[in-house]
Amino acid sequence: MSEIAVTDGLPRAAARAAVLRAAFDRSFAEPSRLDMNLMEDLLMVRAGDDVFAIRLSDIAGLYADKKITRVPGGDPALLGIAGFRGTIQPVYGLTTLLGRPAEAAPRWLVIAAAAPIALAFDGFDGHLRVASETIRPTDASAKELPFARDFVPVQQFVRPILHLPSILDAIRTQRQTVAPGENQ
Amino acid sequence: MAADPYRYFRLEARELLDQCAQTVLELEKGGPAATLVQQLLRLVHTLKGAARVVRQAGIADGAHAIEDALAPLRDATAGVTRDALGPILDHLDSIDHQLRMLSPVEPVASAAANSLPDEPWRAVRADVVEMDMVLDGVAETHGLLTRLRDAERGLEQAQRLAEVLKAQLAVQRHHGGASERLLAIADELQRKVGTVERGLGSTVDQMDRELQQLRDAAERLRLVPAGSLFTVLERTALDAARTLGKQVKFRAEGDEMRLDSHMLGAIQSALIQLIRNAVAHGIEAADVRRRAGKPEIGDVGISISRRGRRVVFECRDDGGGLDLESIRRVASRRGVSGPDVRHADASALVQLLLRGGITTSETVTEVSGRGIGLDVVRAAIERLGGEVVVRTERGWGTVFELVVPSSLAALEVLIVEAGGSGAIAIPLDAVRGTVRIGAGDILPSAPGTAVLYGQQAVTFMALSTILGGAHQSVRDRSSMVLLAGADGLAAIGVDRLLGTANLVVRPLPDNLHVSAVVAGVAFDAEGNPQLILDPDGIVSAVRHSAPGSSDIVPATARTRILVIDDSLTTRMLEQSILESAGYEVDVALSAEEGLKAAHRTRYALFLVDVEMPGMDGFTFVEQVRADPALHEIPAILVTSRAAPEDLQRGRAVGSQGYMIKSEFDQSRLLALIKPLVR
């Protein structure tokens, strides 16, 4: 009896298992139900008293408590240099770049994806994934934040999104004005 | 088993042949003829030189023949015909064949071969990128050790807590409140935690040492002793001399430096060319040298040194110097740079030489004569982003300096600590001495002043101030490091000397404008950058920013001054300022004592306080002016009395200067004294 039941049951169970396995495998192959093209990943960072957002796609890495070696030079925003997996990169203070009073020792660093430059800031408030449609362009008349082209509403606040390429451009311009040839 | 003498030649020649073939191909396709012919000339010229060094005459002859075939095409503005390229390709094929014949013989399995199974691998150099990955991995792992050290500290605390718990339980048991069993558990807990903590601690220490060794070994793999170039260069010099029937002696300095293998590889062909030129064009024939009063054997040499962020390859000879007139003539004839050539100065003419196409050699030989050589030098220097500096003197010789930015290099350094900025490295070869100093040894309030080192006054500044930190006064038990730079000597104040080390210097990030006092960086054990100072930059910064530095009296012209003051503080301050500026100073506590001293010793100047018990400063000066033995000695009065009538009285008694204590300033004092003691 039991042998017959097992024999009878096997094909059905095997077929069922095959269906489940196929569905399981397919779930990995299929695109996510959430359309990632319509989503933006943002890092919420604190510089001075303000919270800003940075697009995850603009950065190559996030570090905490990295030792910054001070270097003598003329650029007030340059905090020093730091080592990242065998490369040496300049570290700039985000607060100073944004025209605010510099904090004593920013704890967090992001490495820009577009250039080997690190930006230091005081606090990291977390990661946020938002629908692209919630991001709005900043009013062109908003002069007080030169590097913010968009903003994102977060709960009851509006957070400026820092445009990293513009910040990198500003650093390059600043470098050109500081004692050209000093490092030649 | 004998070493393979062609091991490196095969690699270089193969690479050059491939590039030659590629260039000919581009010529065939109608690429820019003048540029490509020039490039091809450079390649075969380098190949010819390399072949000569390893005595492969057949290959050298082939390269020479290609040069012959290319020479008429050098100024080809139109394309190069396929017919013209035919013989060149034939020669390239012939060289290729000869190169294949140089393939190493397969080692025969023998007892001798078995005894050195890894010999062929000993010279294999790893890929730079892979090497860097190893270094990164080591640095990251070293960083992780820090976390294990935190865990070790946590265990230490846990052990102490267990000890406290055991003590508490012992007290409670005494009062009947805790069982023997609980006490035993606490005891066991303390022992276990202690064992784990000790085990972890010794393991972490061992890992630390092992990783340090691994990192050092891995970094050494990236670097090659600069001396490895010298054998090839010496052979080049001797071969060229033999070919031309000259006699030369080759000298080399700087073999202890370890530099980036890529830099050495790129510079080698340029140095070979310069050495060959030095023998061919520089060193005169023995009879000419004899007539000129020089030793018959010519001197050709190379020295490699570090200059801040750059490495300098200096190639020198004691030959006849560059014949600038000949260069001018040939350049004019060839119309290389128009009519201005006639008036071009030495430096402009050397630049013409570097551009190639000019030779002052009367004949074309195996060694030189086509004017291609310096073009090879220029190409190598351009690739490395460096520059060429030439010094030449007719009859005395020529020095070519190839100055290239340093990529990686090993360096012996002195590690110091200054102003809380962490460990900072100073190249040891620039350090002339270190001295323990206290606040009394220098003027405490000035941002930069001088200290006496032996019999010499040396400009001084705290390192933390140079590095842009807040000004720090020198504390007792600080140290002074005496540095030699291109501008002379300077002394820097540091908090502590931590010891010496051998570091691998890396360049600063591109386009980062950092003060010239920084030469580069090195990674510490945890992968954090550590600054390496540039002695030239430091000396220059100290000497140019220290106020009063121009008032320093050279050690050879020391002048004796008598300071007369009853106040210990003022006396010491004035003595310190004057001694720091290089004067010899005697002190007297009263005007009476001062007069006695003035009769014993000849002074150049008196620096006198006005208000003193007994005889005051005015009277002292009056008596000096009345004394035939002393009346010519200038005197400066120092006083807190600033009323116009006091100043008037000072002048009336015959003082040459009047310094008010509330306005006391060392620079002003030194400026006042200097013209009076000349």
PDB file of N, CA, C and O in Angstrom, chain A residues 93-130:
ATOM      1  N   GLY A  93      36.703  70.110   3.561  1.00  0.00           N
ATOM      2  CA  GLY A  93      35.612  70.243   4.526  1.00  0.00           C
ATOM      3  C   GLY A  93      34.356  70.742   3.813  1.00  0.00           C
ATOM      4  O   GLY A  93      34.370  71.829   3.222  1.00  0.00           O
ATOM      5  N   LEU A  94      33.312  69.951   3.882  1.00  0.00           N
ATOM      6  CA  LEU A  94      32.071  70.320   3.192  1.00  0.00           C
ATOM      7  C   LEU A  94      31.491  71.606   3.780  1.00  0.00           C
ATOM      8  O   LEU A  94      30.992  72.470   3.061  1.00  0.00           O
ATOM      9  N   THR A  95      31.588  71.722   5.106  1.00  0.00           N
ATOM     10  CA  THR A  95      31.020  72.898   5.780  1.00  0.00           C
ATOM     11  C   THR A  95      31.677  74.179   5.247  1.00  0.00           C
ATOM     12  O   THR A  95      30.995  75.150   4.933  1.00  0.00           O
ATOM     13  N   THR A  96      33.012  74.155   5.118  1.00  0.00           N
ATOM     14  CA  THR A  96      33.718  75.343   4.616  1.00  0.00           C
ATOM     15  C   THR A  96      33.349  75.602   3.161  1.00  0.00           C
ATOM     16  O   THR A  96      33.156  76.743   2.753  1.00  0.00           O
ATOM     17  N   LEU A  97      33.252  74.520   2.374  1.00  0.00           N
ATOM     18  CA  LEU A  97      32.894  74.688   0.961  1.00  0.00           C
ATOM     19  C   LEU A  97      31.507  75.318   0.812  1.00  0.00           C
ATOM     20  O   LEU A  97      31.239  76.039  -0.135  1.00  0.00           O
ATOM     21  N   LEU A  98      30.642  75.027   1.793  1.00  0.00           N
ATOM     22  CA  LEU A  98      29.291  75.578   1.738  1.00  0.00           C
ATOM     23  C   LEU A  98      29.238  76.989   2.340  1.00  0.00           C
ATOM     24  O   LEU A  98      28.174  77.567   2.484  1.00  0.00           O
ATOM     25  N   GLY A  99      30.412  77.482   2.726  1.00  0.00           N
ATOM     26  CA  GLY A  99      30.480  78.845   3.229  1.00  0.00           C
ATOM     27  C   GLY A  99      30.039  79.006   4.660  1.00  0.00           C
ATOM     28  O   GLY A  99      29.641  80.092   5.080  1.00  0.00           O
ATOM     29  N   ARG A 100      30.093  77.917   5.420  1.00  0.00           N
ATOM     30  CA  ARG A 100      29.712  78.002   6.827  1.00  0.00           C
ATOM     31  C   ARG A 100      30.938  77.855   7.723  1.00  0.00           C
ATOM     32  O   ARG A 100      31.960  77.346   7.271  1.00  0.00           O
ATOM     33  N   PRO A 101      30.810  78.251   8.990  1.00  0.00           N
ATOM     34  CA  PRO A 101      31.970  78.107   9.890  1.00  0.00           C
ATOM     35  C   PRO A 101      32.374  76.634  10.013  1.00  0.00           C
ATOM     36  O   PRO A 101      31.517  75.765  10.167  1.00  0.00           O
ATOM     37  N   ALA A 102      33.682  76.382   9.932  1.00  0.00           N
ATOM     38  CA  ALA A 102      34.166  74.998   9.931  1.00  0.00           C
ATOM     39  C   ALA A 102      34.009  74.346  11.291  1.00  0.00           C
ATOM     40  O   ALA A 102      34.145  74.991  12.321  1.00  0.00           O
ATOM     41  N   GLU A 103      33.675  73.069  11.262  1.00  0.00           N
ATOM     42  CA  GLU A 103      33.601  72.287  12.499  1.00  0.00           C
ATOM     43  C   GLU A 103      35.009  71.833  12.866  1.00  0.00           C
ATOM     44  O   GLU A 103      35.906  71.791  12.022  1.00  0.00           O
ATOM     45  N   ALA A 104      35.169  71.468  14.133  1.00  0.00           N
ATOM     46  CA  ALA A 104      36.511  71.113  14.605  1.00  0.00           C
ATOM     47  C   ALA A 104      37.068  69.886  13.882  1.00  0.00           C
ATOM     48  O   ALA A 104      38.117  69.934  13.272  1.00  0.00           O
ATOM     49  N   ALA A 105      36.357  68.773  13.958  1.00  0.00           N
ATOM     50  CA  ALA A 105      36.900  67.542  13.370  1.00  0.00           C
ATOM     51  C   ALA A 105      35.759  66.712  12.800  1.00  0.00           C
ATOM     52  O   ALA A 105      35.143  65.921  13.497  1.00  0.00           O
ATOM     53  N   PRO A 106      35.428  66.923  11.532  1.00  0.00           N
ATOM     54  CA  PRO A 106      34.336  66.154  10.931  1.00  0.00           C
ATOM     55  C   PRO A 106      34.642  64.656  10.978  1.00  0.00           C
ATOM     56  O   PRO A 106      35.786  64.252  10.734  1.00  0.00           O
ATOM     57  N   ARG A 107      33.626  63.866  11.313  1.00  0.00           N
ATOM     58  CA  ARG A 107      33.870  62.448  11.536  1.00  0.00           C
ATOM     59  C   ARG A 107      33.719  61.619  10.266  1.00  0.00           C
ATOM     60  O   ARG A 107      34.337  60.579  10.118  1.00  0.00           O
ATOM     61  N   TRP A 108      32.864  62.080   9.348  1.00  0.00           N
ATOM     62  CA  TRP A 108      32.523  61.260   8.180  1.00  0.00           C
ATOM     63  C   TRP A 108      33.163  61.773   6.900  1.00  0.00           C
ATOM     64  O   TRP A 108      33.411  62.964   6.766  1.00  0.00           O
ATOM     65  N   LEU A 109      33.372  60.849   5.973  1.00  0.00           N
ATOM     66  CA  LEU A 109      33.968  61.205   4.680  1.00  0.00           C
ATOM     67  C   LEU A 109      33.235  60.493   3.564  1.00  0.00           C
ATOM     68  O   LEU A 109      32.860  59.333   3.724  1.00  0.00           O
ATOM     69  N   VAL A 110      33.042  61.181   2.435  1.00  0.00           N
ATOM     70  CA  VAL A 110      32.624  60.473   1.223  1.00  0.00           C
ATOM     71  C   VAL A 110      33.683  60.712   0.159  1.00  0.00           C
ATOM     72  O   VAL A 110      34.293  61.779   0.110  1.00  0.00           O
ATOM     73  N   ILE A 111      33.905  59.695  -0.676  1.00  0.00           N
ATOM     74  CA  ILE A 111      34.817  59.857  -1.810  1.00  0.00           C
ATOM     75  C   ILE A 111      33.948  60.127  -3.024  1.00  0.00           C
ATOM     76  O   ILE A 111      32.989  59.391  -3.274  1.00  0.00           O
ATOM     77  N   ALA A 112      34.280  61.162  -3.774  1.00  0.00           N
ATOM     78  CA  ALA A 112      33.502  61.470  -4.979  1.00  0.00           C
ATOM     79  C   ALA A 112      33.756  60.406  -6.041  1.00  0.00           C
ATOM     80  O   ALA A 112      34.869  59.904  -6.152  1.00  0.00           O
ATOM     81  N   ALA A 113      32.709  60.068  -6.782  1.00  0.00           N
ATOM     82  CA  ALA A 113      32.871  59.051  -7.832  1.00  0.00           C
ATOM     83  C   ALA A 113      33.612  59.630  -9.030  1.00  0.00           C
ATOM     84  O   ALA A 113      34.348  58.933  -9.712  1.00  0.00           O
ATOM     85  N   ALA A 114      33.439  60.940  -9.272  1.00  0.00           N
ATOM     86  CA  ALA A 114      33.981  61.533 -10.497  1.00  0.00           C
ATOM     87  C   ALA A 114      35.443  61.948 -10.382  1.00  0.00           C
ATOM     88  O   ALA A 114      36.091  62.207 -11.392  1.00  0.00           O
ATOM     89  N   ALA A 115      35.977  62.044  -9.159  1.00  0.00           N
ATOM     90  CA  ALA A 115      37.372  62.491  -8.992  1.00  0.00           C
ATOM     91  C   ALA A 115      37.900  61.944  -7.676  1.00  0.00           C
ATOM     92  O   ALA A 115      37.125  61.721  -6.742  1.00  0.00           O
ATOM     93  N   PRO A 116      39.204  61.728  -7.580  1.00  0.00           N
ATOM     94  CA  PRO A 116      39.761  61.218  -6.316  1.00  0.00           C
ATOM     95  C   PRO A 116      39.853  62.320  -5.264  1.00  0.00           C
ATOM     96  O   PRO A 116      40.918  62.812  -4.938  1.00  0.00           O
ATOM     97  N   ILE A 117      38.709  62.705  -4.775  1.00  0.00           N
ATOM     98  CA  ILE A 117      38.624  63.774  -3.770  1.00  0.00           C
ATOM     99  C   ILE A 117      37.645  63.322  -2.690  1.00  0.00           C
ATOM    100  O   ILE A 117      36.595  62.749  -3.003  1.00  0.00           O
ATOM    101  N   ALA A 118      38.005  63.561  -1.427  1.00  0.00           N
ATOM    102  CA  ALA A 118      37.105  63.194  -0.327  1.00  0.00           C
ATOM    103  C   ALA A 118      36.502  64.468   0.277  1.00  0.00           C
ATOM    104  O   ALA A 118      37.164  65.496   0.343  1.00  0.00           O
ATOM    105  N   LEU A 119      35.252  64.366   0.675  1.00  0.00           N
ATOM    106  CA  LEU A 119      34.575  65.482   1.334  1.00  0.00           C
ATOM    107  C   LEU A 119      34.230  65.048   2.753  1.00  0.00           C
ATOM    108  O   LEU A 119      33.679  63.954   2.957  1.00  0.00           O
ATOM    109  N   ALA A 120      34.562  65.892   3.708  1.00  0.00           N
ATOM    110  CA  ALA A 120      34.324  65.532   5.118  1.00  0.00           C
ATOM    111  C   ALA A 120      33.123  66.296   5.657  1.00  0.00           C
ATOM    112  O   ALA A 120      32.924  67.455   5.304  1.00  0.00           O
ATOM    113  N   PHE A 121      32.348  65.637   6.475  1.00  0.00           N
ATOM    114  CA  PHE A 121      31.196  66.299   7.084  1.00  0.00           C
ATOM    115  C   PHE A 121      30.996  65.766   8.498  1.00  0.00           C
ATOM    116  O   PHE A 121      31.585  64.763   8.892  1.00  0.00           O
ATOM    117  N   ASP A 122      30.121  66.464   9.240  1.00  0.00           N
ATOM    118  CA  ASP A 122      30.052  66.193  10.677  1.00  0.00           C
ATOM    119  C   ASP A 122      29.226  64.970  11.044  1.00  0.00           C
ATOM    120  O   ASP A 122      29.564  64.245  11.964  1.00  0.00           O
ATOM    121  N   GLY A 123      28.119  64.735  10.320  1.00  0.00           N
ATOM    122  CA  GLY A 123      27.252  63.627  10.737  1.00  0.00           C
ATOM    123  C   GLY A 123      26.622  62.917   9.559  1.00  0.00           C
ATOM    124  O   GLY A 123      26.474  63.497   8.477  1.00  0.00           O
ATOM    125  N   PHE A 124      26.307  61.644   9.766  1.00  0.00           N
ATOM    126  CA  PHE A 124      25.652  60.852   8.725  1.00  0.00           C
ATOM    127  C   PHE A 124      24.299  60.411   9.276  1.00  0.00           C
ATOM    128  O   PHE A 124      24.244  59.679  10.262  1.00  0.00           O
ATOM    129  N   ASP A 125      23.226  60.891   8.640  1.00  0.00           N
ATOM    130  CA  ASP A 125      21.891  60.609   9.186  1.00  0.00           C
ATOM    131  C   ASP A 125      21.213  59.418   8.553  1.00  0.00           C
ATOM    132  O   ASP A 125      20.087  59.083   8.911  1.00  0.00           O
ATOM    133  N   GLY A 126      21.830  58.798   7.573  1.00  0.00           N
ATOM    134  CA  GLY A 126      21.261  57.575   7.031  1.00  0.00           C
ATOM    135  C   GLY A 126      21.030  57.620   5.537  1.00  0.00           C
ATOM    136  O   GLY A 126      21.370  58.590   4.854  1.00  0.00           O
ATOM    137  N   HIS A 127      20.438  56.516   5.062  1.00  0.00           N
ATOM    138  CA  HIS A 127      20.190  56.343   3.635  1.00  0.00           C
ATOM    139  C   HIS A 127      18.699  56.492   3.373  1.00  0.00           C
ATOM    140  O   HIS A 127      17.873  56.073   4.167  1.00  0.00           O
ATOM    141  N   LEU A 128      18.389  57.105   2.236  1.00  0.00           N
ATOM    142  CA  LEU A 128      16.982  57.351   1.919  1.00  0.00           C
ATOM    143  C   LEU A 128      16.736  56.961   0.471  1.00  0.00           C
ATOM    144  O   LEU A 128      17.518  57.339  -0.405  1.00  0.00           O
ATOM    145  N   ARG A 129      15.691  56.174   0.219  1.00  0.00           N
ATOM    146  CA  ARG A 129      15.331  55.879  -1.183  1.00  0.00           C
ATOM    147  C   ARG A 129      13.995  56.561  -1.460  1.00  0.00           C
ATOM    148  O   ARG A 129      13.009  56.296  -0.761  1.00  0.00           O
ATOM    149  N   VAL A 130      13.997  57.439  -2.446  1.00  0.00           N
ATOM    150  CA  VAL A 130      12.773  58.193  -2.718  1.00  0.00           C
ATOM    151  C   VAL A 130      12.409  58.065  -4.193  1.00  0.00           C
ATOM    152  O   VAL A 130      13.274  57.783  -5.031  1.00  0.00           O
TER     153      VAL A 130
END
